[in-house]
Coordinates of C-alpha atoms in Angstrom, one line a residue:
M1 CA 139.7 205.8 122.5
P2 CA 140.9 209.4 122.6
D3 CA 139.8 211.3 126.4
S4 CA 137.4 213.9 125.9
P5 CA 138.7 217.4 127.7
A6 CA 136.2 217.6 129.8
G7 CA 135.9 215.6 133.1
P8 CA 138.3 212.5 133.9
P9 CA 140.0 210.1 131.3
T10 CA 138.6 206.8 130.3
P11 CA 139.8 204.4 133.4
P12 CA 141.2 201.1 132.1
I13 CA 139.4 198.1 131.8
P14 CA 140.3 195.0 133.7
L15 CA 141.2 191.8 131.5
A16 CA 138.8 190.0 133.8
E17 CA 136.2 192.3 132.8
L18 CA 136.4 190.8 129.2
L19 CA 137.0 187.5 130.1
A20 CA 133.5 187.4 131.8
R21 CA 131.7 187.8 128.5
E22 CA 130.4 184.6 127.8
E23 CA 129.3 185.2 124.5
L24 CA 133.0 185.8 123.8
G25 CA 134.2 182.6 125.0
L26 CA 137.6 184.1 125.5
R27 CA 139.9 182.0 127.9
R28 CA 143.0 183.4 129.5
I29 CA 145.9 180.1 129.4
A30 CA 149.0 182.1 130.2
G31 CA 150.5 185.0 131.8
P32 CA 149.4 186.8 135.1
E33 CA 145.3 187.3 135.8
H34 CA 145.5 191.0 136.2
A35 CA 146.0 193.7 133.1
D36 CA 144.3 196.9 132.5
L37 CA 143.3 197.5 128.7
L38 CA 143.0 200.8 127.5
W39 CA 142.9 199.9 123.7
V40 CA 142.4 197.3 121.4
H41 CA 144.6 196.7 118.0
T42 CA 144.8 194.1 115.9
S43 CA 148.1 193.0 113.8
E44 CA 149.6 190.5 111.8
M45 CA 153.1 192.2 111.5
A46 CA 155.8 189.9 112.4
D47 CA 156.8 192.7 114.4
P48 CA 154.1 195.3 115.2
Y49 CA 156.2 197.0 118.1
P50 CA 156.5 200.5 116.0
Y51 CA 152.8 200.8 116.1
L52 CA 151.7 200.1 119.9
L53 CA 151.4 203.2 122.2
G54 CA 151.1 200.9 125.3
G55 CA 148.1 199.3 126.9
E56 CA 146.7 197.5 124.2
L57 CA 145.0 194.2 124.2
L58 CA 146.8 193.3 120.6
L59 CA 144.9 190.5 118.5
T60 CA 146.6 188.2 115.9
A61 CA 146.1 184.7 113.9
G62 CA 149.9 184.4 114.0
V63 CA 150.2 184.8 110.3
Q64 CA 153.5 185.8 110.3
L65 CA 154.3 184.1 113.9
A66 CA 158.3 182.5 113.4
D67 CA 160.4 183.6 116.8
A68 CA 157.5 183.4 119.8
D69 CA 160.2 184.8 122.3
T70 CA 161.3 187.4 120.5
Y71 CA 157.7 188.4 119.3
V72 CA 156.2 188.4 123.1
A73 CA 159.3 190.5 124.3
R74 CA 158.9 193.1 121.7
L75 CA 155.3 193.6 123.0
V76 CA 156.5 193.5 126.7
Q77 CA 159.3 196.2 125.7
A78 CA 156.1 198.2 123.7
G79 CA 154.0 198.1 126.5
A80 CA 151.2 195.8 125.5
S81 CA 148.9 194.6 128.2
A82 CA 147.6 191.3 126.7
L83 CA 147.9 189.0 123.7
G84 CA 144.8 187.8 122.3
F85 CA 145.7 184.8 119.4
G86 CA 142.4 183.6 117.2
V87 CA 142.6 179.8 116.5
A88 CA 141.8 179.3 113.2
P89 CA 142.3 179.9 110.4
V90 CA 146.4 179.6 110.6
H91 CA 146.9 177.7 113.8
D92 CA 144.5 175.1 115.0
T93 CA 145.6 175.3 118.6
V94 CA 147.4 178.1 120.1
P95 CA 151.4 177.1 119.7
A96 CA 152.8 176.1 122.9
A97 CA 156.3 178.2 122.1
L98 CA 153.7 181.2 122.5
V99 CA 152.4 180.1 125.8
E100 CA 155.5 179.7 126.9
A101 CA 156.8 183.0 126.2
C102 CA 153.9 184.6 127.6
E103 CA 154.2 183.1 130.9
H104 CA 158.1 183.5 130.8
H105 CA 157.6 187.3 130.3
G106 CA 154.3 187.9 132.3
L107 CA 152.2 188.8 129.2
P108 CA 148.6 187.7 129.9
L109 CA 147.7 185.3 126.3
V110 CA 144.0 185.1 125.8
E111 CA 142.8 181.8 123.6
V112 CA 140.1 183.5 120.9
P113 CA 137.6 180.9 119.5
P114 CA 137.0 180.4 115.5
E115 CA 133.3 181.8 116.3
T116 CA 134.7 184.8 117.9
R117 CA 135.7 187.7 115.5
F118 CA 138.3 190.3 116.5
T119 CA 135.9 192.9 115.9
A120 CA 133.2 191.8 118.2
I121 CA 136.1 191.5 121.2
A122 CA 136.8 195.2 120.1
R123 CA 133.6 196.5 120.4
A124 CA 133.1 194.8 123.4
V125 CA 136.2 196.7 125.0
W126 CA 134.9 200.1 123.7
R127 CA 131.2 199.5 125.3
L128 CA 133.2 198.1 128.7
M129 CA 134.9 201.6 128.5
A130 CA 131.8 203.6 127.9
E131 CA 129.9 202.2 130.7
A132 CA 133.2 202.3 133.1
R133 CA 133.5 206.5 131.9
H134 CA 130.1 207.1 132.4
R135 CA 130.3 205.7 136.3
E136 CA 133.6 207.7 136.8
L137 CA 131.8 211.0 135.4
R138 CA 129.2 209.8 138.0
R139 CA 131.4 210.0 140.5
V140 CA 133.2 212.9 139.7
T141 CA 130.1 214.7 139.4
R142 CA 128.8 213.9 143.1
A143 CA 132.4 214.6 144.3
Q144 CA 132.0 218.0 142.8
Q145 CA 128.6 218.8 144.3
A146 CA 129.6 217.5 147.6
L147 CA 132.8 219.7 147.7
A148 CA 130.7 223.0 146.5
T149 CA 128.2 222.1 149.2
A150 CA 131.5 222.0 151.7
A151 CA 132.8 225.4 150.3
A152 CA 129.4 227.0 151.6
R153 CA 129.6 225.9 154.8
P154 CA 130.7 228.3 157.7
D155 CA 133.9 226.8 158.4
P156 CA 134.9 226.2 154.6
V157 CA 138.2 224.9 154.1
P158 CA 138.0 222.1 156.9
A159 CA 134.9 221.2 155.5
V160 CA 136.1 221.1 151.7
L161 CA 139.0 218.7 153.2
R162 CA 136.7 216.2 155.2
Q163 CA 134.5 216.1 152.2
L164 CA 137.7 215.4 150.0
A165 CA 139.0 212.8 152.7
V166 CA 135.5 211.3 152.2
Q167 CA 135.3 211.2 148.2
L168 CA 139.0 209.8 148.1
E169 CA 139.0 207.2 150.7
G170 CA 142.3 208.7 152.3
R171 CA 144.1 211.2 154.5
V172 CA 144.5 214.9 153.2
A173 CA 146.4 218.0 154.7
L174 CA 147.2 221.5 154.2
L175 CA 150.5 222.6 154.8
T176 CA 152.1 226.4 154.9
A177 CA 154.9 227.4 153.1
D178 CA 157.3 225.9 155.8
G179 CA 155.9 222.7 156.4
G180 CA 153.5 223.4 159.1
V181 CA 150.0 221.5 159.3
L182 CA 146.8 224.0 158.9
H183 CA 144.1 221.3 158.7
T184 CA 144.2 217.6 158.1
A185 CA 140.9 215.2 158.0
G186 CA 141.0 211.6 157.0
G187 CA 142.7 208.3 158.6
H188 CA 146.6 208.6 160.2
P189 CA 149.3 207.5 158.0
A190 CA 152.3 205.6 159.1
P191 CA 155.6 207.9 160.3
D192 CA 156.9 206.9 156.7
V193 CA 154.0 208.0 154.3
R194 CA 154.1 211.5 156.4
A195 CA 157.4 212.1 156.0
A196 CA 156.6 210.9 152.0
L197 CA 154.3 213.6 152.0
A198 CA 156.2 216.1 153.6
R199 CA 159.3 215.7 150.7
L200 CA 156.5 215.6 148.1
A201 CA 155.0 218.8 149.1
R202 CA 158.8 220.1 148.6
V203 CA 158.6 219.1 144.9
V204 CA 155.7 221.6 144.3
A205 CA 156.7 224.0 146.9
P206 CA 160.4 223.7 146.9
A207 CA 161.0 226.8 149.4
A208 CA 158.5 225.3 151.7
L209 CA 161.4 224.0 154.0
P210 CA 161.4 224.2 157.9
G211 CA 162.7 227.5 158.6
T212 CA 162.7 229.1 155.0
P213 CA 160.3 231.6 154.7
Y214 CA 158.0 231.8 151.3
S215 CA 158.8 233.8 148.4
P216 CA 156.5 234.6 145.6
S217 CA 159.8 235.3 143.3
R218 CA 161.1 231.7 144.2
K219 CA 162.1 229.3 141.2
P220 CA 158.6 227.9 139.7
S221 CA 158.0 224.3 140.2
P222 CA 155.8 221.6 139.3
S223 CA 152.3 222.3 140.1
S224 CA 151.5 218.5 141.3
A225 CA 153.4 215.5 141.9
T226 CA 152.8 212.2 142.8
D227 CA 154.7 209.1 144.4
S228 CA 153.7 205.8 146.4
R229 CA 154.5 204.0 149.5
G230 CA 153.7 200.0 149.2
D231 CA 149.7 200.0 148.4
T232 CA 149.5 204.1 149.5
H233 CA 149.4 206.7 146.1
L234 CA 150.7 210.0 147.6
F235 CA 149.7 213.3 145.8
A236 CA 150.6 216.9 146.4
Y237 CA 149.2 220.0 145.1
A238 CA 150.2 223.8 144.7
L239 CA 147.4 226.0 145.6
G240 CA 147.3 229.3 144.0
G241 CA 146.7 232.7 146.2
G242 CA 150.1 233.6 146.7
Q243 CA 150.2 232.1 150.1
G244 CA 152.5 228.9 149.5
L245 CA 150.1 226.6 150.7
T246 CA 150.0 222.8 149.2
L247 CA 147.5 220.3 149.2
V248 CA 149.0 216.3 150.0
L249 CA 146.9 213.2 149.7
A250 CA 147.3 209.6 150.5
T251 CA 144.8 207.4 149.4
P252 CA 144.6 203.4 148.9
R253 CA 143.9 203.7 145.1
R254 CA 144.7 206.1 141.9
D255 CA 141.8 205.9 140.1
S256 CA 141.1 207.8 136.7
G257 CA 138.8 210.5 138.3
D258 CA 140.8 210.9 141.2
H259 CA 143.0 213.8 140.0
T260 CA 139.7 215.3 138.5
V261 CA 138.3 215.4 142.0
A262 CA 141.5 216.8 143.6
G263 CA 141.9 219.7 141.2
I264 CA 137.9 220.8 142.2
A265 CA 139.6 220.8 145.5
V266 CA 142.4 222.8 144.5
V267 CA 140.4 225.3 143.1
L268 CA 137.9 226.0 145.6
L269 CA 141.0 226.0 148.3
S270 CA 143.0 228.2 146.6
L271 CA 139.7 230.4 146.4
L272 CA 139.0 229.9 150.2
T273 CA 142.4 230.8 151.1
A274 CA 143.2 233.8 148.9
P275 CA 144.0 236.8 150.8
H276 CA 141.4 239.7 151.1
Q277 CA 141.3 241.8 148.0
G278 CA 143.5 245.0 148.3
A279 CA 142.8 248.3 147.3
D280 CA 142.9 247.5 143.6
A281 CA 140.2 244.7 143.7
A282 CA 138.3 246.8 145.9
G283 CA 138.2 249.5 143.7
R284 CA 136.8 247.6 140.8
S285 CA 134.2 246.0 143.1
A286 CA 133.5 249.3 143.9
A287 CA 133.4 250.6 139.9
L288 CA 131.2 247.6 139.5
V289 CA 128.8 248.3 142.2
R290 CA 128.5 251.9 140.4
L291 CA 127.5 250.5 137.2
L292 CA 124.9 248.7 138.3
L293 CA 123.3 251.8 139.9
G294 CA 123.4 253.4 136.9
A295 CA 126.5 254.9 136.5
A296 CA 128.0 255.8 133.1
P297 CA 131.2 254.0 132.4
Q298 CA 132.8 256.7 131.7
D299 CA 132.6 257.6 135.2
V300 CA 133.7 254.4 136.5
A301 CA 137.1 254.0 133.9
P302 CA 139.4 255.7 136.6
L303 CA 138.6 253.2 139.1
L304 CA 139.0 250.5 136.9
G305 CA 142.5 251.9 135.5
D306 CA 144.9 248.8 135.5
G307 CA 147.4 249.4 132.8
D308 CA 148.8 251.5 130.2
G309 CA 145.8 253.4 128.7
D310 CA 143.2 251.8 130.8
D311 CA 142.5 249.0 128.1
W312 CA 141.2 245.8 128.6
T313 CA 141.1 242.3 126.5
V314 CA 137.8 240.7 126.5
V315 CA 138.1 237.1 125.9
H316 CA 135.6 234.2 125.0
A317 CA 135.3 230.7 125.8
R318 CA 133.6 227.8 125.1
R319 CA 134.1 224.1 126.4
A320 CA 135.9 222.5 123.2
D321 CA 133.3 219.5 123.5
G322 CA 130.6 221.5 124.1
T323 CA 129.4 220.7 127.3
P324 CA 128.2 223.8 129.3
A325 CA 130.2 226.0 131.3
D326 CA 129.5 226.4 135.0
A327 CA 130.7 229.1 137.5
L328 CA 133.7 226.8 138.8
N329 CA 135.1 226.3 135.0
A330 CA 134.8 230.0 134.4
G331 CA 136.8 230.8 137.9
A332 CA 139.4 228.1 137.0
L333 CA 139.7 229.7 133.4
G334 CA 139.9 233.1 134.3
A335 CA 142.7 231.8 136.9
A336 CA 144.7 230.4 134.4
L337 CA 144.6 233.7 131.9
G338 CA 145.6 235.7 135.1
S339 CA 142.3 237.6 135.9
A340 CA 139.2 237.1 138.6
L341 CA 137.0 239.1 136.3
S342 CA 134.6 236.0 134.8
E343 CA 131.2 235.1 134.5
V344 CA 129.1 232.5 132.7
D345 CA 126.8 233.5 129.9
R346 CA 124.5 230.4 129.0
D347 CA 127.3 228.4 127.2
T348 CA 129.8 231.3 127.1
V349 CA 132.7 231.9 129.6
R350 CA 133.5 235.7 129.6
I351 CA 136.7 237.4 131.0
L352 CA 138.2 240.3 131.2
L353 CA 141.9 241.1 131.3
P354 CA 143.6 244.1 132.1
C355 CA 146.2 245.1 129.6
P356 CA 149.0 245.2 129.5
H357 CA 148.8 241.3 130.0
E358 CA 150.7 238.2 128.6
A359 CA 149.7 237.0 125.4
V360 CA 146.3 234.8 125.4
A361 CA 147.7 231.4 125.0
P362 CA 145.2 228.4 124.1
Q363 CA 144.0 226.2 127.1
P364 CA 143.3 222.7 126.8
G365 CA 140.0 222.0 126.5
W366 CA 138.5 225.3 125.7
T367 CA 137.7 227.2 122.4
L368 CA 138.9 230.8 122.9
G369 CA 138.1 234.2 121.4
V370 CA 140.1 237.6 122.0
S371 CA 139.1 241.1 121.4
G372 CA 141.5 243.8 120.8
P373 CA 142.6 246.2 123.6
A374 CA 139.7 248.6 124.3
P375 CA 139.2 251.5 126.9
V376 CA 136.1 250.5 129.7
T377 CA 134.0 253.1 127.3
A378 CA 134.5 250.6 124.5
L379 CA 133.9 247.4 126.2
P380 CA 130.7 246.7 124.3
D381 CA 132.9 246.9 121.0
A382 CA 135.1 244.6 122.2
D383 CA 132.8 242.0 123.5
T384 CA 131.3 242.0 119.9
Q385 CA 135.3 241.4 118.8
A386 CA 135.4 238.8 121.1
S387 CA 132.2 236.7 120.1
R388 CA 133.5 237.3 116.8
A389 CA 136.7 235.9 117.2
L390 CA 135.1 232.9 118.9
G391 CA 133.2 231.7 116.5
H392 CA 135.9 232.2 113.6
A393 CA 137.7 229.7 115.7
E394 CA 135.3 227.0 116.3
A395 CA 134.3 227.3 112.7
T396 CA 137.7 226.7 112.0
R397 CA 138.5 224.1 114.2
T398 CA 141.5 226.2 116.1
P399 CA 141.7 226.3 119.6
L400 CA 142.0 230.4 119.6
G401 CA 140.6 233.3 117.4
T402 CA 142.0 237.0 117.8
H403 CA 140.5 240.2 116.5
R404 CA 142.1 241.3 113.9
P405 CA 141.7 245.2 113.6
G406 CA 140.5 247.1 110.4
A407 CA 142.8 249.6 110.1
G408 CA 146.1 249.3 108.0
G409 CA 146.1 248.9 104.3
L410 CA 144.1 250.5 101.5
A411 CA 141.5 250.8 104.0
S412 CA 143.6 253.3 106.2
L413 CA 143.5 255.3 103.0
I414 CA 139.7 256.6 103.8
P415 CA 138.8 258.8 107.0
A416 CA 137.2 256.9 109.5
D417 CA 134.0 259.0 109.8
R418 CA 133.6 258.7 105.7
A419 CA 134.0 255.0 105.9
E420 CA 131.3 254.8 108.3
A421 CA 128.8 256.9 106.5
H422 CA 129.6 254.8 103.6
A423 CA 129.1 251.7 105.4
R424 CA 125.8 253.1 107.1
T425 CA 124.1 254.0 103.4
L426 CA 125.5 251.0 101.8
L427 CA 124.1 249.0 104.4
A428 CA 121.0 250.7 105.4
P429 CA 118.5 247.9 104.1
L430 CA 120.0 245.3 106.4
T431 CA 119.2 244.7 110.1
D432 CA 121.7 244.0 112.6
P433 CA 121.1 239.7 112.4
L434 CA 121.1 240.1 108.7
A435 CA 124.6 242.1 108.3
E436 CA 126.5 239.8 111.0
T437 CA 125.3 236.8 109.2
L438 CA 126.6 238.5 105.7
R439 CA 130.0 239.8 107.5
C440 CA 130.2 236.2 108.6
W441 CA 130.1 234.9 105.4
L442 CA 132.3 236.9 103.9
S443 CA 135.3 236.1 106.7
L444 CA 135.0 232.4 106.2
H445 CA 135.2 232.8 102.2
G446 CA 131.4 232.0 101.5
S447 CA 131.4 228.5 103.3
W448 CA 127.7 227.8 104.7
D449 CA 128.7 225.4 107.2
R450 CA 131.3 227.1 108.9
T451 CA 129.3 230.4 108.9
A452 CA 126.4 227.8 110.4
V453 CA 129.1 227.0 112.9
A454 CA 130.1 230.2 113.7
L455 CA 126.9 231.8 114.3
K456 CA 125.0 228.6 115.8
V457 CA 122.5 228.7 113.4
H458 CA 121.2 225.9 110.9
R459 CA 123.1 226.0 107.3
N460 CA 119.7 226.9 105.3
T461 CA 119.0 229.3 108.1
V462 CA 122.6 230.8 106.6
R463 CA 121.7 230.2 102.8
Q464 CA 118.2 232.0 103.5
R465 CA 119.7 235.1 105.2
V466 CA 122.6 235.8 102.7
A467 CA 119.6 235.5 100.0
R468 CA 117.7 237.7 101.8
C469 CA 120.9 240.5 101.9
A470 CA 121.7 240.0 98.2
A471 CA 118.0 240.3 97.5
L472 CA 117.5 244.0 100.1
L473 CA 121.0 245.1 98.4
D474 CA 119.7 244.3 94.5
T475 CA 123.7 242.7 94.3
D476 CA 125.2 240.0 93.2
L477 CA 127.3 238.3 95.7
D478 CA 128.9 236.2 93.5
D479 CA 130.7 238.9 92.1
M480 CA 134.4 239.7 93.8
D481 CA 134.2 243.5 93.4
V482 CA 130.6 243.5 95.3
R483 CA 132.0 241.2 97.7
T484 CA 135.0 243.0 98.2
E485 CA 133.3 246.3 98.7
L486 CA 130.7 244.9 100.6
W487 CA 133.5 243.4 102.9
F488 CA 135.0 247.2 103.3
A489 CA 131.6 248.6 104.6
L490 CA 131.1 245.5 106.7
R491 CA 134.4 246.4 108.4
G492 CA 134.3 250.1 108.6
R493 CA 130.7 250.0 110.1
T494 CA 130.4 250.1 113.8
P495 CA 128.9 247.0 115.5

């Protein structure tokens, strides 16, 4: 079962929970009691090793079972979690050699009675996984709300650390770049655990050695690291903000949602510990205030200047799984792209990137649309470009869509003012929604379904709008010459 990009991965299912389903009649007859199941796979191959991912409950009736010891050894080598053997129609009982091999190699062996179908076992595992994921999502949601509430307190950093310690039932600490302890919360781990946490912190922040000053130009290192000491699980996360701070945790468990909860805390702590805004950030804040008070964009452009030509790029983003974004998601995505200027408009995150900047890269769990560079006075046009690019990316199921300028090729042979005048005359009968629908439909090669996805309307609505365009323009949209002329006009038309 693939994991959703939003939220924690699906927790593994303990074998004991599956065995507890009385309607299945399963019985463990060899191997250890404990096993974590991630998948269910059925195979009658003599050697299914090449087709296993690890973590499977492999179901078989033993059609090609020859050498039981070799067979089980290969399953263990592939990382299978357990073996389910179906009694009948091939074998009346589970072969004794298979029982002995599973006991020898430490692989749980489950007897499947004749009346239980393999599909029923798979369905039961998927149901248990869905229930576990739902529980984990609820836990993560409660933790996110608790951490956000803590971040709003007068002493936000200690409050977030205390709440994180409660949520993970462990010890947390915030370390400085030289290894000093800023804040702690939770229990008091043994000296060897504290020493291991300090070493782990140096993995994500190698410059954080005693007596070594922090340097922003140090060699890049992993953003997180894990380790363990006995039954205690250790984590270290580097905070953003350029301060060289590290969050370390020691917890009694390592559940699938723990990394998600810790990641939320890392984002909050990075924002809370970031240095106060400098002159550039203050200038941008002043520009935003002036815009809110009615100043014209050209009047505040000098305050927003931060690159060659004072150009900006607009990015639109939506969660790939369709879940709505919030301010925390927007801030984290903006930070990943290198900008603190982000906001959420319903289900869409909008981000401003000053030029020049690194090429926008796809982000896991997101679908992005990127505009072309634009000055402050043309940001509304860039916003439209990003929106169109995002719609195109969603329609074509690609993680990143970029605006393609209309300049170049045959279009560049016509002066821009004449192209604009022709477009206005030709498209005069169309309202903006109709013109945008026609433009999107043509850009997606006349696909009703893809256009519906891009515009977030029903495909019948697309058909009705395109038919209305044909009627208003009194033209045949099946004619390639007509489509070509309309496409040039729509690209030359100012949004």
